[in-house]
Short mmCIF file of C-alpha atoms in Angstrom, two decimals:
data_model
loop_
_atom_site.label_atom_id
_atom_site.label_comp_id
_atom_site.label_asym_id
_atom_site.label_seq_id
_atom_site.Cartn_x
_atom_site.Cartn_y
_atom_site.Cartn_z
CA UNK A 191 17.03 16.84 -19.65
CA UNK A 192 15.10 16.69 -16.36
CA UNK A 193 15.39 13.38 -14.54
CA UNK A 194 12.39 11.43 -13.24
CA UNK A 195 12.95 10.90 -9.54
CA UNK A 196 10.12 8.42 -9.00
CA UNK A 197 11.03 5.22 -7.20
CA UNK A 198 13.91 4.19 -4.96
CA UNK A 199 15.86 0.96 -4.72
CA UNK A 200 19.07 -0.54 -3.43
CA UNK A 201 21.08 1.53 -5.92
CA UNK A 202 20.65 4.48 -3.58
CA UNK A 203 23.53 3.19 -1.50
CA UNK A 204 25.79 2.03 -4.37
CA UNK A 205 28.13 4.89 -3.50
CA UNK A 206 28.13 4.38 0.27
CA UNK A 207 30.74 6.69 1.74
CA UNK A 208 30.40 10.43 1.05
CA UNK A 209 33.03 12.98 1.98
CA UNK A 210 31.81 16.53 2.47
CA UNK A 211 33.51 19.94 2.45
CA UNK A 212 31.30 22.89 3.36
CA UNK A 213 28.77 21.28 5.70
CA UNK A 214 28.74 24.36 7.96
CA UNK A 215 27.39 26.52 5.14
CA UNK A 216 23.75 27.41 4.64
CA UNK A 217 23.38 25.06 1.67
CA UNK A 218 25.92 22.46 2.68
CA UNK A 219 24.33 21.73 6.03
CA UNK A 220 21.05 20.67 4.47
CA UNK A 221 22.75 18.52 1.87
CA UNK A 222 24.83 16.67 4.47
CA UNK A 223 21.77 16.25 6.73
CA UNK A 224 19.79 14.64 3.94
CA UNK A 225 22.65 12.33 2.95
CA UNK A 226 22.77 11.08 6.52
CA UNK A 227 19.01 10.68 6.63
CA UNK A 228 19.10 8.56 3.46
CA UNK A 229 21.59 6.16 5.07
CA UNK A 230 24.89 7.31 3.60
CA UNK A 231 28.04 7.33 5.69
CA UNK A 232 29.27 10.91 5.76
CA UNK A 233 32.73 12.16 6.66
CA UNK A 234 33.23 15.89 6.82
CA UNK A 235 35.77 18.61 7.43
CA UNK A 236 35.06 21.36 9.94
CA UNK A 237 36.15 24.81 8.78
CA UNK A 238 35.44 27.29 11.58
CA UNK A 239 31.87 27.05 12.77
CA UNK A 240 31.61 23.74 14.61
CA UNK A 241 28.21 24.72 16.00
CA UNK A 242 26.75 24.44 12.50
CA UNK A 243 27.76 20.77 12.21
CA UNK A 244 27.15 19.64 15.80
CA UNK A 245 23.83 18.03 14.85
CA UNK A 246 25.43 16.28 11.88
CA UNK A 247 28.13 14.80 14.10
CA UNK A 248 25.48 13.77 16.61
CA UNK A 249 23.58 12.04 13.79
CA UNK A 250 26.61 9.93 12.88
CA UNK A 251 28.80 12.04 10.61
CA UNK A 252 32.53 11.55 11.16
CA UNK A 253 34.91 14.47 11.38
CA UNK A 254 38.24 14.30 9.59
CA UNK A 255 41.15 16.64 10.19
CA UNK A 256 41.44 17.94 6.65
CA UNK A 257 40.45 17.52 3.03
CA UNK A 258 43.11 14.86 2.40
CA UNK A 259 41.29 12.68 4.92
CA UNK A 260 38.38 12.36 2.46
CA UNK A 261 40.43 10.84 -0.34
CA UNK A 262 39.34 7.29 0.49
CA UNK A 263 35.61 8.09 0.14
CA UNK A 264 33.51 6.93 -2.82
CA UNK A 265 32.36 10.48 -3.52
CA UNK A 266 33.50 13.86 -2.19
CA UNK A 267 31.00 16.75 -2.35
CA UNK A 268 32.20 20.34 -2.31
CA UNK A 269 29.81 23.10 -1.30
CA UNK A 270 31.97 26.19 -0.91
CA UNK A 271 31.91 29.84 -2.00
CA UNK A 272 33.60 29.71 -5.39
CA UNK A 273 36.58 28.68 -7.52
CA UNK A 274 39.38 29.79 -5.16
CA UNK A 275 37.94 27.65 -2.37
CA UNK A 276 37.30 24.71 -4.69
CA UNK A 277 40.88 24.89 -6.01
CA UNK A 278 42.29 25.01 -2.48
CA UNK A 279 40.11 22.12 -1.30
CA UNK A 280 41.05 19.90 -4.22
CA UNK A 281 44.51 20.86 -5.38
CA UNK A 282 46.02 22.85 -2.52
CA UNK A 283 48.43 21.48 0.08
CA UNK A 284 46.56 18.78 1.96
CA UNK A 285 43.74 18.89 -0.58
CA UNK A 286 41.56 15.96 -1.57
CA UNK A 287 43.74 15.07 -4.57
CA UNK A 288 46.85 14.76 -2.40
CA UNK A 289 45.43 11.48 -1.08
CA UNK A 290 42.72 10.48 -3.54
CA UNK A 291 42.07 6.85 -4.31
CA UNK A 292 41.70 5.74 -7.92
CA UNK A 293 38.07 6.00 -8.98
CA UNK A 294 37.10 8.81 -6.64
CA UNK A 295 34.27 11.02 -7.93
CA UNK A 296 34.30 14.69 -6.82
CA UNK A 297 31.03 16.60 -7.11
CA UNK A 298 31.44 20.41 -7.08
CA UNK A 299 28.09 21.91 -6.09
CA UNK A 300 29.60 25.40 -5.81
CA UNK A 301 29.07 28.15 -8.36
CA UNK A 302 32.48 28.05 -10.02
CA UNK A 303 34.24 29.47 -13.06
CA UNK A 304 34.08 27.05 -16.03
CA UNK A 305 37.73 27.72 -16.91
CA UNK A 306 38.80 26.69 -13.42
CA UNK A 307 36.52 23.67 -13.56
CA UNK A 308 38.15 22.51 -16.80
CA UNK A 309 41.64 22.78 -15.27
CA UNK A 310 40.60 20.91 -12.14
CA UNK A 311 38.87 18.22 -14.19
CA UNK A 312 42.09 17.60 -16.10
CA UNK A 313 44.04 17.43 -12.84
CA UNK A 314 41.54 14.97 -11.40
CA UNK A 315 41.92 12.73 -14.45
CA UNK A 316 45.70 12.74 -13.98
CA UNK A 317 45.16 11.51 -10.42
CA UNK A 318 42.64 8.81 -11.43
CA UNK A 319 39.63 10.76 -10.17
CA UNK A 320 36.61 12.33 -11.89
CA UNK A 321 35.26 15.84 -11.37
CA UNK A 322 31.55 16.50 -11.85
CA UNK A 323 30.09 20.01 -11.83
CA UNK A 324 26.64 19.98 -10.22
CA UNK A 325 25.82 23.51 -8.97
CA UNK A 326 22.60 24.18 -7.12
CA UNK A 327 19.47 26.29 -7.39
CA UNK A 328 16.86 27.18 -4.76
CA UNK A 329 17.57 28.24 -1.18
CA UNK A 330 18.79 26.92 2.19
CA UNK A 331 15.14 26.16 3.03
CA UNK A 332 14.98 23.63 0.18
CA UNK A 333 18.43 22.36 1.08
CA UNK A 334 17.16 21.39 4.56
CA UNK A 335 14.09 19.75 2.99
CA UNK A 336 16.18 17.83 0.44
CA UNK A 337 14.41 19.63 -2.42
CA UNK A 338 17.18 21.47 -4.20
CA UNK A 339 17.57 21.69 -7.98
CA UNK A 340 20.88 20.78 -9.58
CA UNK A 341 22.27 21.13 -13.10
CA UNK A 342 24.86 18.44 -13.79
CA UNK A 343 27.79 18.40 -16.22
CA UNK A 344 29.04 14.84 -16.56
CA UNK A 345 29.53 11.97 -18.94
CA UNK A 346 26.39 9.80 -19.10
CA UNK A 347 28.01 6.79 -17.37
CA UNK A 348 29.32 8.96 -14.54
CA UNK A 349 25.99 10.66 -14.22
CA UNK A 350 24.21 7.32 -13.88
CA UNK A 351 26.54 6.35 -11.01
CA UNK A 352 26.03 9.52 -9.01
CA UNK A 353 22.32 10.05 -9.68
CA UNK A 354 21.24 8.19 -6.51
CA UNK A 355 23.50 10.42 -4.43
CA UNK A 356 21.99 13.54 -6.03
CA UNK A 357 18.50 12.20 -5.32
CA UNK A 358 19.28 12.27 -1.62
CA UNK A 359 19.18 16.09 -1.56
CA UNK A 360 17.57 17.20 -4.82
CA UNK A 361 13.99 17.32 -6.06
CA UNK A 362 14.89 18.12 -9.68
CA UNK A 363 18.05 16.91 -11.41
CA UNK A 364 18.95 18.26 -14.82
CA UNK A 365 21.69 16.52 -16.79
CA UNK A 366 22.61 19.51 -18.93
CA UNK A 367 25.58 18.11 -20.83
CA UNK A 368 29.11 16.87 -20.50
CA UNK A 369 31.77 18.00 -18.02
CA UNK A 370 31.67 21.77 -17.50
CA UNK A 371 28.15 22.30 -18.80
CA UNK A 372 26.67 22.49 -15.30
CA UNK A 373 28.72 25.51 -14.30
CA UNK A 374 28.00 27.29 -17.59
CA UNK A 375 24.27 26.81 -17.23
CA UNK A 376 24.42 27.91 -13.61
CA UNK A 377 26.11 31.20 -14.54
CA UNK A 378 23.54 31.85 -17.25
CA UNK A 379 20.76 31.10 -14.79
CA UNK A 380 22.21 33.47 -12.17
CA UNK A 381 22.75 36.22 -14.71
CA UNK A 382 19.09 36.16 -15.73
CA UNK A 383 18.00 36.07 -12.09
CA UNK A 384 20.20 38.94 -10.95
CA UNK A 385 19.19 41.00 -14.00
CA UNK A 386 15.58 40.74 -12.80
CA UNK A 387 16.53 41.76 -9.25
CA UNK A 388 18.68 44.70 -10.37
CA UNK A 389 16.09 45.96 -12.86
CA UNK A 390 13.34 45.73 -10.23
CA UNK A 391 15.32 47.78 -7.69
CA UNK A 392 16.05 50.42 -10.33
CA UNK A 393 12.43 50.54 -11.47
CA UNK A 394 11.31 51.08 -7.90
CA UNK A 395 13.73 54.00 -7.53
CA UNK A 396 12.66 55.62 -10.79
CA UNK A 397 8.98 55.19 -9.92
CA UNK A 398 9.43 56.60 -6.43
CA UNK A 399 11.32 59.62 -7.76
CA UNK A 400 8.66 60.14 -10.42
CA UNK A 401 6.03 60.33 -7.70
CA UNK A 402 3.97 57.21 -8.40
CA UNK A 403 2.94 54.47 -5.98
CA UNK A 404 5.30 51.64 -6.97
CA UNK A 405 2.97 49.15 -5.30
CA UNK A 406 0.79 49.77 -8.33
CA UNK A 407 3.68 48.55 -10.50
CA UNK A 408 3.70 45.35 -8.46
CA UNK A 409 -0.03 44.89 -9.11
CA UNK A 410 0.41 45.41 -12.85
CA UNK A 411 3.42 43.14 -13.22
CA UNK A 412 1.82 40.53 -10.93
CA UNK A 413 -1.02 40.16 -13.43
CA UNK A 414 1.17 39.91 -16.53
CA UNK A 415 3.87 37.99 -18.31
CA UNK A 416 6.77 39.82 -16.59
CA UNK A 417 5.82 38.40 -13.19
CA UNK A 418 8.20 35.93 -11.51
CA UNK A 419 9.15 34.60 -8.12
CA UNK A 420 12.24 36.81 -8.09
CA UNK A 421 10.22 39.92 -8.86
CA UNK A 422 7.83 39.11 -6.04
CA UNK A 423 10.76 38.52 -3.68
CA UNK A 424 12.04 42.01 -4.50
CA UNK A 425 8.50 43.42 -4.19
CA UNK A 426 8.41 42.32 -0.53
CA UNK A 427 10.85 45.13 0.21
CA UNK A 428 7.96 47.59 -0.25
CA UNK A 429 6.58 46.17 2.98
CA UNK A 430 9.97 46.18 4.71
CA UNK A 431 10.77 42.49 4.13
CA UNK A 432 14.30 42.06 2.75
CA UNK A 433 14.44 38.28 3.24
CA UNK A 434 12.43 37.20 0.20
CA UNK A 435 15.66 36.07 -1.49
CA UNK A 436 18.12 34.65 1.06
CA UNK A 437 21.24 34.96 -1.04
CA UNK A 438 24.12 37.18 -0.01
CA UNK A 439 24.68 40.14 -2.30
CA UNK A 440 28.46 39.61 -2.38
CA UNK A 441 27.92 36.04 -3.59
CA UNK A 442 25.67 37.37 -6.34
CA UNK A 443 28.38 39.87 -7.27
CA UNK A 444 30.92 37.05 -7.46
CA UNK A 445 28.61 34.99 -9.70
CA UNK A 446 28.10 37.92 -12.08
CA UNK A 447 31.87 38.45 -12.25
CA UNK A 448 32.19 34.80 -13.27
CA UNK A 449 29.46 35.31 -15.89
CA UNK A 450 31.15 38.35 -17.45
CA UNK A 451 34.42 36.39 -17.57
CA UNK A 452 32.60 33.57 -19.37
CA UNK A 453 31.12 35.97 -21.90
CA UNK A 454 34.51 37.58 -22.53
CA UNK A 455 36.23 34.21 -22.96
CA UNK A 456 33.64 33.31 -25.61
CA UNK A 457 33.91 36.62 -27.46
CA UNK A 458 30.37 37.71 -26.62
CA UNK A 459 29.69 41.38 -25.72
CA UNK A 460 28.01 41.53 -22.29
CA UNK A 461 26.53 44.98 -21.99
CA UNK A 462 23.70 43.91 -19.70
CA UNK A 463 25.90 41.53 -17.74
CA UNK A 464 28.48 44.23 -17.04
CA UNK A 465 25.74 46.64 -15.96
CA UNK A 466 24.24 44.10 -13.55
CA UNK A 467 27.70 43.30 -12.18
CA UNK A 468 28.46 46.97 -11.62
CA UNK A 469 25.10 47.49 -9.90
CA UNK A 470 25.95 44.71 -7.50
CA UNK A 471 29.50 46.05 -7.04
CA UNK A 472 28.10 49.49 -6.27
CA UNK A 473 25.71 48.11 -3.67
CA UNK A 474 28.58 46.19 -2.13
CA UNK A 475 30.77 49.33 -2.02
CA UNK A 476 27.94 51.13 -0.25
CA UNK A 477 28.08 48.53 2.51
CA UNK A 478 25.37 46.06 1.54
CA UNK A 479 27.60 43.15 0.48
CA UNK A 480 26.80 41.01 3.52
CA UNK A 481 23.06 41.66 3.17
CA UNK A 482 20.67 39.63 1.04
CA UNK A 483 20.19 40.59 -2.63
CA UNK A 484 16.97 42.60 -1.96
CA UNK A 485 19.26 45.15 -0.30
CA UNK A 486 19.69 46.43 -3.85
CA UNK A 487 16.61 48.49 -3.01
CA UNK A 488 18.40 50.06 -0.04
CA UNK A 489 21.38 50.85 -2.29
CA UNK A 490 19.09 52.58 -4.77
CA UNK A 491 17.60 54.64 -1.94
CA UNK A 492 21.10 55.71 -0.85
CA UNK A 493 22.19 56.52 -4.40
CA UNK A 494 19.10 58.39 -5.50
CA UNK A 495 17.42 59.72 -2.38
CA UNK A 496 14.25 57.80 -3.33
CA UNK A 497 12.01 56.55 -0.55
CA UNK A 498 10.99 53.02 -1.47
CA UNK A 499 10.85 50.78 1.62
CA UNK A 500 9.39 51.74 5.02
CA UNK A 501 11.91 53.76 6.94
CA UNK A 502 13.08 52.42 10.33
#
């Protein structure tokens, strides 16, 4: 269900004090910036890169010494790399739950493993708190503009309470089901997306080795049903632009590992998922893990000797 975001009212500030973990990240910075701009009080932890949050602190955000210092907030938002970081932030020594007030709502915007999310949700309930999974789609550009997409797993009453907070940084909000559903949908979404990226890089390599102009493939696909924004982002590599999809390859590899775990836990063979995961793992092993996902094209060039992108 996609939520209509038309109209604003005093309910926007019903949850007034927001704690934030991950504000120095590419996505987290934009979320925190938009919360401040919408009038929320924001307290945040500073991990390593203080320069990335200097403008947030100047705009009125308050720094706390650690995650436990956010336990008195109305809502705590997590925007970190994955399940290990979420678990440490919530349940580790000095984590949010070590000092959480009754009624606290924790929103995990990270791409996390559903099994971990279920365990943390149970732990939150034991401590009188509620965990909501609300992972994100789109890029850091939309994060800065307050136009992210989110897919939310929450009970309807909890969702109604946090919807105004989500509106502060999201353009489209999808309530996809109860607790845990958000992270499942996110992994399915990322699997489909990375399958497109991986298949495109491979097709470019095969075409180049077969001696055709792969730009002609772009023209054909661009005029047909297979076309997509992700395909066009990968196609930019033919002109030397590897920034069409600003998502780190190692993060994509992590997400596909989570997806294959999910498939295994549900007894579903994942032949394509495993192949996509191994393609990403291979590219990472070749040294492209810290590059953006379009570097899959560079990995194909190294593996096959194909010449796809302009050579430096």
